[in-house]
Amino acid sequence: MSGFKKFLLQGDLIKLAVAFIMGAAFASVVTATVTVIMDLIGRIGGTPDFSDWTPYGIHLGAWFTAVISFVILAAVVYFMIVKPYTHAKERFFPDPEPGETEIDILKQIRDRLSAR
């Protein structure tokens, strides 16, 4: 039981559970946003549901609707999550100035030893 208890209380498992719960909650927000955008497309050019579209008897409508939804979903995630996150990260946590690396220090030690 101690191994099971250790497994359950590991920090990584807790972080994973929190990430999963947050991801599930965020999925509903993204889905609602995609629905709003699909409705706006429907207002502009007719219904955005192509499920009944069957050219030459091939049911391509559901696939076409899924592709449009995927592209919109990717755009929503990129422009509402990735871009703002990247901007905030660069603004509040800039990359440190590159300093001396371990190799540079070892080269300096080598040069000093060879100079003796």
N, CA, C and O atoms as CSV, one atom per row, in Angstrom:
chain,resi,resn,atom,element,x,y,z
A,1,MET,N,N,0.812,-1.201,0.000
A,1,MET,CA,C,0.000,0.000,0.000
A,1,MET,C,C,0.856,1.266,0.000
A,1,MET,O,O,0.428,2.304,-0.505
A,2,SER,N,N,2.058,1.185,0.561
A,2,SER,CA,C,2.886,2.399,0.607
A,2,SER,C,C,3.301,2.824,-0.797
A,2,SER,O,O,3.364,4.018,-1.088
A,3,GLY,N,N,3.582,1.865,-1.663
A,3,GLY,CA,C,3.920,2.203,-3.044
A,3,GLY,C,C,2.747,2.849,-3.764
A,3,GLY,O,O,2.926,3.809,-4.514
A,4,PHE,N,N,1.545,2.324,-3.537
A,4,PHE,CA,C,0.349,2.892,-4.151
A,4,PHE,C,C,0.107,4.310,-3.633
A,4,PHE,O,O,-0.239,5.204,-4.405
A,5,LYS,N,N,0.289,4.511,-2.341
A,5,LYS,CA,C,0.113,5.832,-1.735
A,5,LYS,C,C,1.129,6.812,-2.316
A,5,LYS,O,O,0.790,7.950,-2.637
A,6,LYS,N,N,2.379,6.362,-2.450
A,6,LYS,CA,C,3.416,7.222,-3.030
A,6,LYS,C,C,3.068,7.585,-4.470
A,6,LYS,O,O,3.245,8.731,-4.884
A,7,PHE,N,N,2.575,6.616,-5.230
A,7,PHE,CA,C,2.177,6.860,-6.614
A,7,PHE,C,C,1.062,7.896,-6.700
A,7,PHE,O,O,1.111,8.801,-7.533
A,8,LEU,N,N,0.058,7.759,-5.836
A,8,LEU,CA,C,-1.079,8.683,-5.876
A,8,LEU,C,C,-0.704,10.096,-5.454
A,8,LEU,O,O,-1.288,11.060,-5.950
A,9,LEU,N,N,0.241,10.235,-4.565
A,9,LEU,CA,C,0.571,11.547,-4.033
A,9,LEU,C,C,1.775,12.192,-4.698
A,9,LEU,O,O,2.261,13.226,-4.240
A,10,GLN,N,N,2.253,11.592,-5.764
A,10,GLN,CA,C,3.368,12.197,-6.491
A,10,GLN,C,C,2.921,13.524,-7.085
A,10,GLN,O,O,1.779,13.663,-7.523
A,11,GLY,N,N,3.800,14.469,-7.099
A,11,GLY,CA,C,3.486,15.785,-7.651
A,11,GLY,C,C,3.111,15.737,-9.121
A,11,GLY,O,O,2.226,16.471,-9.560
A,12,ASP,N,N,3.778,14.878,-9.888
A,12,ASP,CA,C,3.493,14.807,-11.319
A,12,ASP,C,C,2.077,14.311,-11.584
A,12,ASP,O,O,1.410,14.795,-12.499
A,13,LEU,N,N,1.621,13.360,-10.798
A,13,LEU,CA,C,0.280,12.827,-10.991
A,13,LEU,C,C,-0.769,13.885,-10.660
A,13,LEU,O,O,-1.772,14.007,-11.363
A,14,ILE,N,N,-0.542,14.642,-9.602
A,14,ILE,CA,C,-1.470,15.704,-9.222
A,14,ILE,C,C,-1.492,16.784,-10.303
A,14,ILE,O,O,-2.560,17.266,-10.681
A,15,LYS,N,N,-0.313,17.163,-10.798
A,15,LYS,CA,C,-0.249,18.170,-11.865
A,15,LYS,C,C,-0.967,17.684,-13.120
A,15,LYS,O,O,-1.661,18.456,-13.782
A,16,LEU,N,N,-0.801,16.412,-13.443
A,16,LEU,CA,C,-1.466,15.842,-14.608
A,16,LEU,C,C,-2.982,15.859,-14.436
A,16,LEU,O,O,-3.711,16.167,-15.379
A,17,ALA,N,N,-3.458,15.527,-13.232
A,17,ALA,CA,C,-4.896,15.531,-12.973
A,17,ALA,C,C,-5.463,16.943,-13.094
A,17,ALA,O,O,-6.527,17.145,-13.678
A,18,VAL,N,N,-4.744,17.917,-12.538
A,18,VAL,CA,C,-5.205,19.304,-12.636
A,18,VAL,C,C,-5.213,19.752,-14.093
A,18,VAL,O,O,-6.157,20.409,-14.533
A,19,ALA,N,N,-4.176,19.407,-14.842
A,19,ALA,CA,C,-4.123,19.777,-16.257
A,19,ALA,C,C,-5.267,19.138,-17.034
A,19,ALA,O,O,-5.861,19.780,-17.901
A,20,PHE,N,N,-5.579,17.890,-16.733
A,20,PHE,CA,C,-6.673,17.204,-17.417
A,20,PHE,C,C,-8.007,17.888,-17.119
A,20,PHE,O,O,-8.810,18.096,-18.029
A,21,ILE,N,N,-8.249,18.236,-15.860
A,21,ILE,CA,C,-9.498,18.898,-15.483
A,21,ILE,C,C,-9.597,20.272,-16.139
A,21,ILE,O,O,-10.655,20.644,-16.647
A,22,MET,N,N,-8.503,21.022,-16.132
A,22,MET,CA,C,-8.505,22.340,-16.757
A,22,MET,C,C,-8.699,22.219,-18.273
A,22,MET,O,O,-9.395,23.031,-18.883
A,23,GLY,N,N,-8.082,21.206,-18.871
A,23,GLY,CA,C,-8.247,20.990,-20.307
A,23,GLY,C,C,-9.677,20.661,-20.669
A,23,GLY,O,O,-10.193,21.139,-21.680
A,24,ALA,N,N,-10.324,19.845,-19.849
A,24,ALA,CA,C,-11.727,19.495,-20.109
A,24,ALA,C,C,-12.620,20.716,-19.966
A,24,ALA,O,O,-13.541,20.914,-20.758
A,25,ALA,N,N,-12.348,21.531,-18.959
A,25,ALA,CA,C,-13.149,22.747,-18.777
A,25,ALA,C,C,-12.902,23.723,-19.925
A,25,ALA,O,O,-13.831,24.372,-20.405
A,26,PHE,N,N,-11.656,23.823,-20.361
A,26,PHE,CA,C,-11.332,24.737,-21.447
A,26,PHE,C,C,-11.901,24.261,-22.773
A,26,PHE,O,O,-12.215,25.070,-23.646
A,27,ALA,N,N,-12.034,22.946,-22.924
A,27,ALA,CA,C,-12.589,22.396,-24.165
A,27,ALA,C,C,-13.999,22.914,-24.413
A,27,ALA,O,O,-14.368,23.171,-25.559
A,28,SER,N,N,-14.792,23.071,-23.355
A,28,SER,CA,C,-16.154,23.582,-23.546
A,28,SER,C,C,-16.123,25.034,-24.014
A,28,SER,O,O,-16.970,25.448,-24.806
A,29,VAL,N,N,-15.152,25.811,-23.531
A,29,VAL,CA,C,-15.026,27.206,-23.975
A,29,VAL,C,C,-14.645,27.252,-25.453
A,29,VAL,O,O,-15.218,28.023,-26.223
A,30,VAL,N,N,-13.686,26.430,-25.839
A,30,VAL,CA,C,-13.251,26.411,-27.240
A,30,VAL,C,C,-14.374,25.916,-28.142
A,30,VAL,O,O,-14.585,26.466,-29.223
A,31,THR,N,N,-15.096,24.886,-27.714
A,31,THR,CA,C,-16.213,24.367,-28.508
A,31,THR,C,C,-17.290,25.425,-28.690
A,31,THR,O,O,-17.841,25.571,-29.781
A,32,ALA,N,N,-17.592,26.161,-27.635
A,32,ALA,CA,C,-18.598,27.224,-27.738
A,32,ALA,C,C,-18.122,28.320,-28.686
A,32,ALA,O,O,-18.917,28.867,-29.452
A,33,THR,N,N,-16.829,28.644,-28.638
A,33,THR,CA,C,-16.295,29.662,-29.540
A,33,THR,C,C,-16.377,29.201,-30.986
A,33,THR,O,O,-16.739,29.981,-31.867
A,34,VAL,N,N,-16.047,27.946,-31.235
A,34,VAL,CA,C,-16.156,27.403,-32.595
A,34,VAL,C,C,-17.608,27.436,-33.059
A,34,VAL,O,O,-17.870,27.744,-34.222
A,35,THR,N,N,-18.548,27.128,-32.187
A,35,THR,CA,C,-19.971,27.175,-32.536
A,35,THR,C,C,-20.385,28.589,-32.915
A,35,THR,O,O,-21.115,28.785,-33.887
A,36,VAL,N,N,-19.922,29.576,-32.153
A,36,VAL,CA,C,-20.245,30.970,-32.474
A,36,VAL,C,C,-19.687,31.350,-33.836
A,36,VAL,O,O,-20.380,31.985,-34.631
A,37,ILE,N,N,-18.449,30.971,-34.116
A,37,ILE,CA,C,-17.844,31.304,-35.407
A,37,ILE,C,C,-18.560,30.582,-36.543
A,37,ILE,O,O,-18.779,31.160,-37.607
A,38,MET,N,N,-18.927,29.316,-36.321
A,38,MET,CA,C,-19.685,28.588,-37.351
A,38,MET,C,C,-21.038,29.253,-37.588
A,38,MET,O,O,-21.499,29.317,-38.728
A,39,ASP,N,N,-21.681,29.749,-36.528
A,39,ASP,CA,C,-22.953,30.454,-36.691
A,39,ASP,C,C,-22.764,31.747,-37.479
A,39,ASP,O,O,-23.607,32.104,-38.302
A,40,LEU,N,N,-21.662,32.447,-37.229
A,40,LEU,CA,C,-21.382,33.669,-37.997
A,40,LEU,C,C,-21.159,33.347,-39.467
A,40,LEU,O,O,-21.618,34.080,-40.342
A,41,ILE,N,N,-20.455,32.253,-39.742
A,41,ILE,CA,C,-20.271,31.832,-41.133
A,41,ILE,C,C,-21.625,31.502,-41.744
A,41,ILE,O,O,-21.883,31.825,-42.904
A,42,GLY,N,N,-22.477,30.868,-40.977
A,42,GLY,CA,C,-23.813,30.537,-41.461
A,42,GLY,C,C,-24.631,31.776,-41.775
A,42,GLY,O,O,-25.408,31.782,-42.730
A,43,ARG,N,N,-24.465,32.818,-40.985
A,43,ARG,CA,C,-25.186,34.071,-41.260
A,43,ARG,C,C,-24.712,34.714,-42.553
A,43,ARG,O,O,-25.503,35.310,-43.284
A,44,ILE,N,N,-23.421,34.593,-42.832
A,44,ILE,CA,C,-22.856,35.232,-44.019
A,44,ILE,C,C,-23.194,34.451,-45.283
A,44,ILE,O,O,-23.648,35.024,-46.274
A,45,GLY,N,N,-22.972,33.140,-45.243
A,45,GLY,CA,C,-23.104,32.389,-46.480
A,45,GLY,C,C,-24.033,31.205,-46.417
A,45,GLY,O,O,-23.872,30.266,-47.197
A,46,GLY,N,N,-24.977,31.210,-45.542
A,46,GLY,CA,C,-25.879,30.077,-45.435
A,46,GLY,C,C,-25.447,29.153,-44.318
A,46,GLY,O,O,-24.499,29.445,-43.589
A,47,THR,N,N,-26.131,28.058,-44.189
A,47,THR,CA,C,-25.869,27.142,-43.088
A,47,THR,C,C,-24.465,26.551,-43.158
A,47,THR,O,O,-24.023,26.150,-44.234
A,48,PRO,N,N,-23.741,26.488,-42.007
A,48,PRO,CA,C,-22.397,25.926,-42.032
A,48,PRO,C,C,-22.382,24.406,-41.881
A,48,PRO,O,O,-21.312,23.808,-41.766
A,49,ASP,N,N,-23.550,23.779,-41.881
A,49,ASP,CA,C,-23.625,22.334,-41.737
A,49,ASP,C,C,-23.799,21.722,-43.122
A,49,ASP,O,O,-24.846,21.876,-43.751
A,50,PHE,N,N,-22.782,21.039,-43.585
A,50,PHE,CA,C,-22.790,20.464,-44.920
A,50,PHE,C,C,-23.070,18.970,-44.886
A,50,PHE,O,O,-22.763,18.267,-45.849
A,51,SER,N,N,-23.648,18.468,-43.795
A,51,SER,CA,C,-23.855,17.035,-43.617
A,51,SER,C,C,-24.689,16.409,-44.724
A,51,SER,O,O,-24.485,15.241,-45.055
A,52,ASP,N,N,-25.610,17.146,-45.299
A,52,ASP,CA,C,-26.483,16.608,-46.347
A,52,ASP,C,C,-25.867,16.692,-47.742
A,52,ASP,O,O,-26.475,16.226,-48.706
A,53,TRP,N,N,-24.696,17.266,-47.869
A,53,TRP,CA,C,-24.063,17.433,-49.163
A,53,TRP,C,C,-23.461,16.106,-49.601
A,53,TRP,O,O,-22.567,15.583,-48.935
A,54,THR,N,N,-23.935,15.560,-50.704
A,54,THR,CA,C,-23.472,14.272,-51.213
A,54,THR,C,C,-23.221,14.354,-52.711
A,54,THR,O,O,-24.055,13.907,-53.498
A,55,PRO,N,N,-22.086,14.917,-53.120
A,55,PRO,CA,C,-21.801,14.969,-54.558
A,55,PRO,C,C,-21.521,13.562,-55.094
A,55,PRO,O,O,-20.722,12.823,-54.521
A,56,TYR,N,N,-22.172,13.204,-56.181
A,56,TYR,CA,C,-22.035,11.900,-56.826
A,56,TYR,C,C,-22.320,10.745,-55.866
A,56,TYR,O,O,-21.792,9.646,-56.033
A,57,GLY,N,N,-23.160,11.001,-54.860
A,57,GLY,CA,C,-23.545,9.967,-53.913
A,57,GLY,C,C,-22.521,9.687,-52.825
A,57,GLY,O,O,-22.686,8.753,-52.041
A,58,ILE,N,N,-21.459,10.495,-52.771
A,58,ILE,CA,C,-20.431,10.326,-51.738
A,58,ILE,C,C,-20.724,11.315,-50.625
A,58,ILE,O,O,-20.875,12.512,-50.872
A,59,HIS,N,N,-20.804,10.821,-49.411
A,59,HIS,CA,C,-21.147,11.672,-48.267
A,59,HIS,C,C,-19.920,12.446,-47.785
A,59,HIS,O,O,-19.267,12.059,-46.816
A,60,LEU,N,N,-19.623,13.536,-48.472
A,60,LEU,CA,C,-18.482,14.365,-48.112
A,60,LEU,C,C,-18.861,15.499,-47.176
A,60,LEU,O,O,-17.975,16.144,-46.614
A,61,GLY,N,N,-20.127,15.760,-46.992
A,61,GLY,CA,C,-20.575,16.903,-46.201
A,61,GLY,C,C,-20.114,16.867,-44.758
A,61,GLY,O,O,-19.642,17.880,-44.241
A,62,ALA,N,N,-20.236,15.726,-44.093
A,62,ALA,CA,C,-19.821,15.625,-42.693
A,62,ALA,C,C,-18.312,15.847,-42.574
A,62,ALA,O,O,-17.848,16.500,-41.639
A,63,TRP,N,N,-17.554,15.305,-43.518
A,63,TRP,CA,C,-16.108,15.499,-43.507
A,63,TRP,C,C,-15.754,16.959,-43.715
A,63,TRP,O,O,-14.884,17.497,-43.030
A,64,PHE,N,N,-16.427,17.602,-44.662
A,64,PHE,CA,C,-16.182,19.016,-44.957
A,64,PHE,C,C,-16.490,19.884,-43.739
A,64,PHE,O,O,-15.729,20.798,-43.423
A,65,THR,N,N,-17.605,19.604,-43.052
A,65,THR,CA,C,-17.966,20.338,-41.841
A,65,THR,C,C,-16.913,20.123,-40.759
A,65,THR,O,O,-16.549,21.065,-40.055
A,66,ALA,N,N,-16.424,18.902,-40.620
A,66,ALA,CA,C,-15.395,18.604,-39.616
A,66,ALA,C,C,-14.089,19.330,-39.921
A,66,ALA,O,O,-13.421,19.812,-39.006
A,67,VAL,N,N,-13.719,19.414,-41.197
A,67,VAL,CA,C,-12.489,20.114,-41.576
A,67,VAL,C,C,-12.616,21.602,-41.268
A,67,VAL,O,O,-11.684,22.201,-40.730
A,68,ILE,N,N,-13.744,22.201,-41.597
A,68,ILE,CA,C,-13.954,23.618,-41.297
A,68,ILE,C,C,-13.906,23.845,-39.788
A,68,ILE,O,O,-13.288,24.804,-39.326
A,69,SER,N,N,-14.549,22.976,-39.022
A,69,SER,CA,C,-14.530,23.098,-37.559
A,69,SER,C,C,-13.111,22.968,-37.018
A,69,SER,O,O,-12.724,23.698,-36.106
A,70,PHE,N,N,-12.331,22.035,-37.581
A,70,PHE,CA,C,-10.954,21.854,-37.133
A,70,PHE,C,C,-10.114,23.098,-37.399
A,70,PHE,O,O,-9.355,23.525,-36.529
A,71,VAL,N,N,-10.238,23.679,-38.574
A,71,VAL,CA,C,-9.464,24.874,-38.908
A,71,VAL,C,C,-9.842,26.027,-37.976
A,71,VAL,O,O,-8.975,26.762,-37.503
A,72,ILE,N,N,-11.128,26.178,-37.721
A,72,ILE,CA,C,-11.572,27.233,-36.807
A,72,ILE,C,C,-11.061,26.956,-35.397
A,72,ILE,O,O,-10.607,27.872,-34.712
A,73,LEU,N,N,-11.132,25.710,-34.962
A,73,LEU,CA,C,-10.636,25.335,-33.641
A,73,LEU,C,C,-9.143,25.637,-33.514
A,73,LEU,O,O,-8.708,26.184,-32.501
A,74,ALA,N,N,-8.368,25.292,-34.517
A,74,ALA,CA,C,-6.933,25.560,-34.488
A,74,ALA,C,C,-6.666,27.065,-34.430
A,74,ALA,O,O,-5.777,27.509,-33.705
A,75,ALA,N,N,-7.431,27.846,-35.189
A,75,ALA,CA,C,-7.256,29.303,-35.166
A,75,ALA,C,C,-7.616,29.875,-33.799
A,75,ALA,O,O,-6.916,30.751,-33.291
A,76,VAL,N,N,-8.700,29.390,-33.201
A,76,VAL,CA,C,-9.105,29.874,-31.871
A,76,VAL,C,C,-8.028,29.567,-30.851
A,76,VAL,O,O,-7.657,30.439,-30.065
A,77,VAL,N,N,-7.521,28.349,-30.847
A,77,VAL,CA,C,-6.488,27.977,-29.873
A,77,VAL,C,C,-5.224,28.803,-30.105
A,77,VAL,O,O,-4.605,29.271,-29.150
A,78,TYR,N,N,-4.841,28.983,-31.361
A,78,TYR,CA,C,-3.613,29.729,-31.647
A,78,TYR,C,C,-3.734,31.199,-31.258
A,78,TYR,O,O,-2.872,31.736,-30.562
A,79,PHE,N,N,-4.813,31.848,-31.714
A,79,PHE,CA,C,-4.920,33.290,-31.497
A,79,PHE,C,C,-5.420,33.665,-30.106
A,79,PHE,O,O,-5.188,34.788,-29.658
A,80,MET,N,N,-6.093,32.763,-29.418
A,80,MET,CA,C,-6.602,33.101,-28.088
A,80,MET,C,C,-5.761,32.505,-26.957
A,80,MET,O,O,-5.889,32.934,-25.810
A,81,ILE,N,N,-4.907,31.528,-27.257
A,81,ILE,CA,C,-4.099,30.905,-26.207
A,81,ILE,C,C,-2.605,31.054,-26.501
A,81,ILE,O,O,-1.871,31.630,-25.698
A,82,VAL,N,N,-2.161,30.550,-27.621
A,82,VAL,CA,C,-0.733,30.483,-27.898
A,82,VAL,C,C,-0.118,31.874,-28.044
A,82,VAL,O,O,0.890,32.171,-27.402
A,83,LYS,N,N,-0.709,32.723,-28.876
A,83,LYS,CA,C,-0.157,34.066,-29.086
A,83,LYS,C,C,-0.133,34.891,-27.804
A,83,LYS,O,O,0.918,35.439,-27.470
A,84,PRO,N,N,-1.257,35.010,-27.056
A,84,PRO,CA,C,-1.192,35.789,-25.814
A,84,PRO,C,C,-0.220,35.204,-24.794
A,84,PRO,O,O,0.470,35.952,-24.102
A,85,TYR,N,N,-0.156,33.867,-24.692
A,85,TYR,CA,C,0.761,33.236,-23.757
A,85,TYR,C,C,2.205,33.548,-24.129
A,85,TYR,O,O,3.007,33.901,-23.264
A,86,THR,N,N,2.541,33.420,-25.410
A,86,THR,CA,C,3.898,33.694,-25.864
A,86,THR,C,C,4.273,35.155,-25.605
A,86,THR,O,O,5.375,35.450,-25.144
A,87,HIS,N,N,3.346,36.058,-25.905
A,87,HIS,CA,C,3.593,37.488,-25.676
A,87,HIS,C,C,3.810,37.769,-24.194
A,87,HIS,O,O,4.751,38.475,-23.833
A,88,ALA,N,N,2.954,37.229,-23.333
A,88,ALA,CA,C,3.085,37.452,-21.892
A,88,ALA,C,C,4.376,36.841,-21.362
A,88,ALA,O,O,5.041,37.437,-20.515
A,89,LYS,N,N,4.734,35.663,-21.850
A,89,LYS,CA,C,5.957,35.005,-21.396
A,89,LYS,C,C,7.178,35.832,-21.774
A,89,LYS,O,O,8.089,35.999,-20.963
A,90,GLU,N,N,7.204,36.352,-23.004
A,90,GLU,CA,C,8.338,37.168,-23.435
A,90,GLU,C,C,8.393,38.486,-22.669
A,90,GLU,O,O,9.476,39.000,-22.391
A,91,ARG,N,N,7.232,39.030,-22.331
A,91,ARG,CA,C,7.193,40.321,-21.634
A,91,ARG,C,C,7.584,40.186,-20.166
A,91,ARG,O,O,8.386,40.975,-19.667
A,92,PHE,N,N,7.033,39.202,-19.473
A,92,PHE,CA,C,7.244,39.087,-18.039
A,92,PHE,C,C,8.396,38.172,-17.652
A,92,PHE,O,O,8.940,38.295,-16.555
A,93,PHE,N,N,8.771,37.265,-18.531
A,93,PHE,CA,C,9.869,36.342,-18.254
A,93,PHE,C,C,10.818,36.309,-19.444
A,93,PHE,O,O,10.888,35.303,-20.150
A,94,PRO,N,N,11.551,37.401,-19.677
A,94,PRO,CA,C,12.439,37.418,-20.846
A,94,PRO,C,C,13.566,36.409,-20.666
A,94,PRO,O,O,13.941,36.051,-19.550
A,95,ASP,N,N,14.089,35.968,-21.798
A,95,ASP,CA,C,15.212,35.033,-21.770
A,95,ASP,C,C,16.421,35.736,-21.169
A,95,ASP,O,O,16.694,36.889,-21.503
A,96,PRO,N,N,17.147,35.057,-20.289
A,96,PRO,CA,C,18.335,35.688,-19.702
A,96,PRO,C,C,19.407,35.892,-20.756
A,96,PRO,O,O,19.482,35.174,-21.753
A,97,GLU,N,N,20.230,36.892,-20.502
A,97,GLU,CA,C,21.336,37.155,-21.416
A,97,GLU,C,C,22.272,35.946,-21.406
A,97,GLU,O,O,22.550,35.380,-20.350
A,98,PRO,N,N,22.747,35.560,-22.568
A,98,PRO,CA,C,23.637,34.399,-22.588
A,98,PRO,C,C,24.943,34.729,-21.865
A,98,PRO,O,O,25.620,35.706,-22.188
A,99,GLY,N,N,25.271,33.919,-20.912
A,99,GLY,CA,C,26.503,34.104,-20.156
A,99,GLY,C,C,27.534,33.091,-20.603
A,99,GLY,O,O,27.417,32.468,-21.658
A,100,GLU,N,N,28.538,32.949,-19.775
A,100,GLU,CA,C,29.565,31.971,-20.095
A,100,GLU,C,C,29.012,30.564,-19.903
A,100,GLU,O,O,28.338,30.264,-18.918
A,101,THR,N,N,29.312,29.738,-20.851
A,101,THR,CA,C,28.895,28.344,-20.738
A,101,THR,C,C,29.990,27.546,-20.057
A,101,THR,O,O,31.101,28.031,-19.844
A,102,GLU,N,N,29.658,26.348,-19.731
A,102,GLU,CA,C,30.623,25.452,-19.090
A,102,GLU,C,C,31.822,25.208,-20.003
A,102,GLU,O,O,32.952,25.077,-19.532
A,103,ILE,N,N,31.576,25.148,-21.279
A,103,ILE,CA,C,32.659,24.918,-22.246
A,103,ILE,C,C,33.595,26.119,-22.282
A,103,ILE,O,O,34.813,25.960,-22.365
A,104,ASP,N,N,33.020,27.335,-22.219
A,104,ASP,CA,C,33.871,28.527,-22.210
A,104,ASP,C,C,34.776,28.549,-20.985
A,104,ASP,O,O,35.954,28.891,-21.089
A,105,ILE,N,N,34.240,28.192,-19.841
A,105,ILE,CA,C,35.027,28.168,-18.608
A,105,ILE,C,C,36.133,27.113,-18.701
A,105,ILE,O,O,37.270,27.364,-18.304
A,106,LEU,N,N,35.799,25.950,-19.219
A,106,LEU,CA,C,36.809,24.899,-19.381
A,106,LEU,C,C,37.906,25.325,-20.360
A,106,LEU,O,O,39.074,24.997,-20.153
A,107,LYS,N,N,37.546,26.048,-21.419
A,107,LYS,CA,C,38.551,26.549,-22.364
A,107,LYS,C,C,39.472,27.546,-21.688
A,107,LYS,O,O,40.681,27.538,-21.922
A,108,GLN,N,N,38.902,28.416,-20.841
A,108,GLN,CA,C,39.726,29.378,-20.115
A,108,GLN,C,C,40.698,28.671,-19.179
A,108,GLN,O,O,41.863,29.056,-19.089
A,109,ILE,N,N,40.229,27.643,-18.485
A,109,ILE,CA,C,41.097,26.872,-17.597
A,109,ILE,C,C,42.195,26.202,-18.389
A,109,ILE,O,O,43.350,26.200,-17.964
A,110,ARG,N,N,41.857,25.629,-19.541
A,110,ARG,CA,C,42.847,24.984,-20.405
A,110,ARG,C,C,43.902,25.982,-20.861
A,110,ARG,O,O,45.101,25.703,-20.838
A,111,ASP,N,N,43.418,27.167,-21.281
A,111,ASP,CA,C,44.358,28.186,-21.761
A,111,ASP,C,C,45.290,28.660,-20.633
A,111,ASP,O,O,46.478,28.879,-20.874
A,112,ARG,N,N,44.784,28.817,-19.439
A,112,ARG,CA,C,45.618,29.244,-18.314
A,112,ARG,C,C,46.635,28.184,-17.929
A,112,ARG,O,O,47.781,28.488,-17.596
A,113,LEU,N,N,46.189,26.926,-17.981
A,113,LEU,CA,C,47.124,25.850,-17.665
A,113,LEU,C,C,48.214,25.713,-18.718
A,113,LEU,O,O,49.367,25.441,-18.382
A,114,SER,N,N,47.872,25.894,-19.967
A,114,SER,CA,C,48.871,25.793,-21.038
A,114,SER,C,C,49.799,27.010,-21.034
A,114,SER,O,O,50.929,26.919,-21.513
A,115,ALA,N,N,49.342,28.144,-20.502
A,115,ALA,CA,C,50.173,29.344,-20.447
A,115,ALA,C,C,51.253,29.201,-19.391
A,115,ALA,O,O,52.297,29.843,-19.502
A,116,ARG,N,N,51.038,28.384,-18.375
A,116,ARG,CA,C,52.050,28.180,-17.327
A,116,ARG,C,C,53.152,27.401,-17.915
A,116,ARG,O,O,54.129,27.099,-17.230
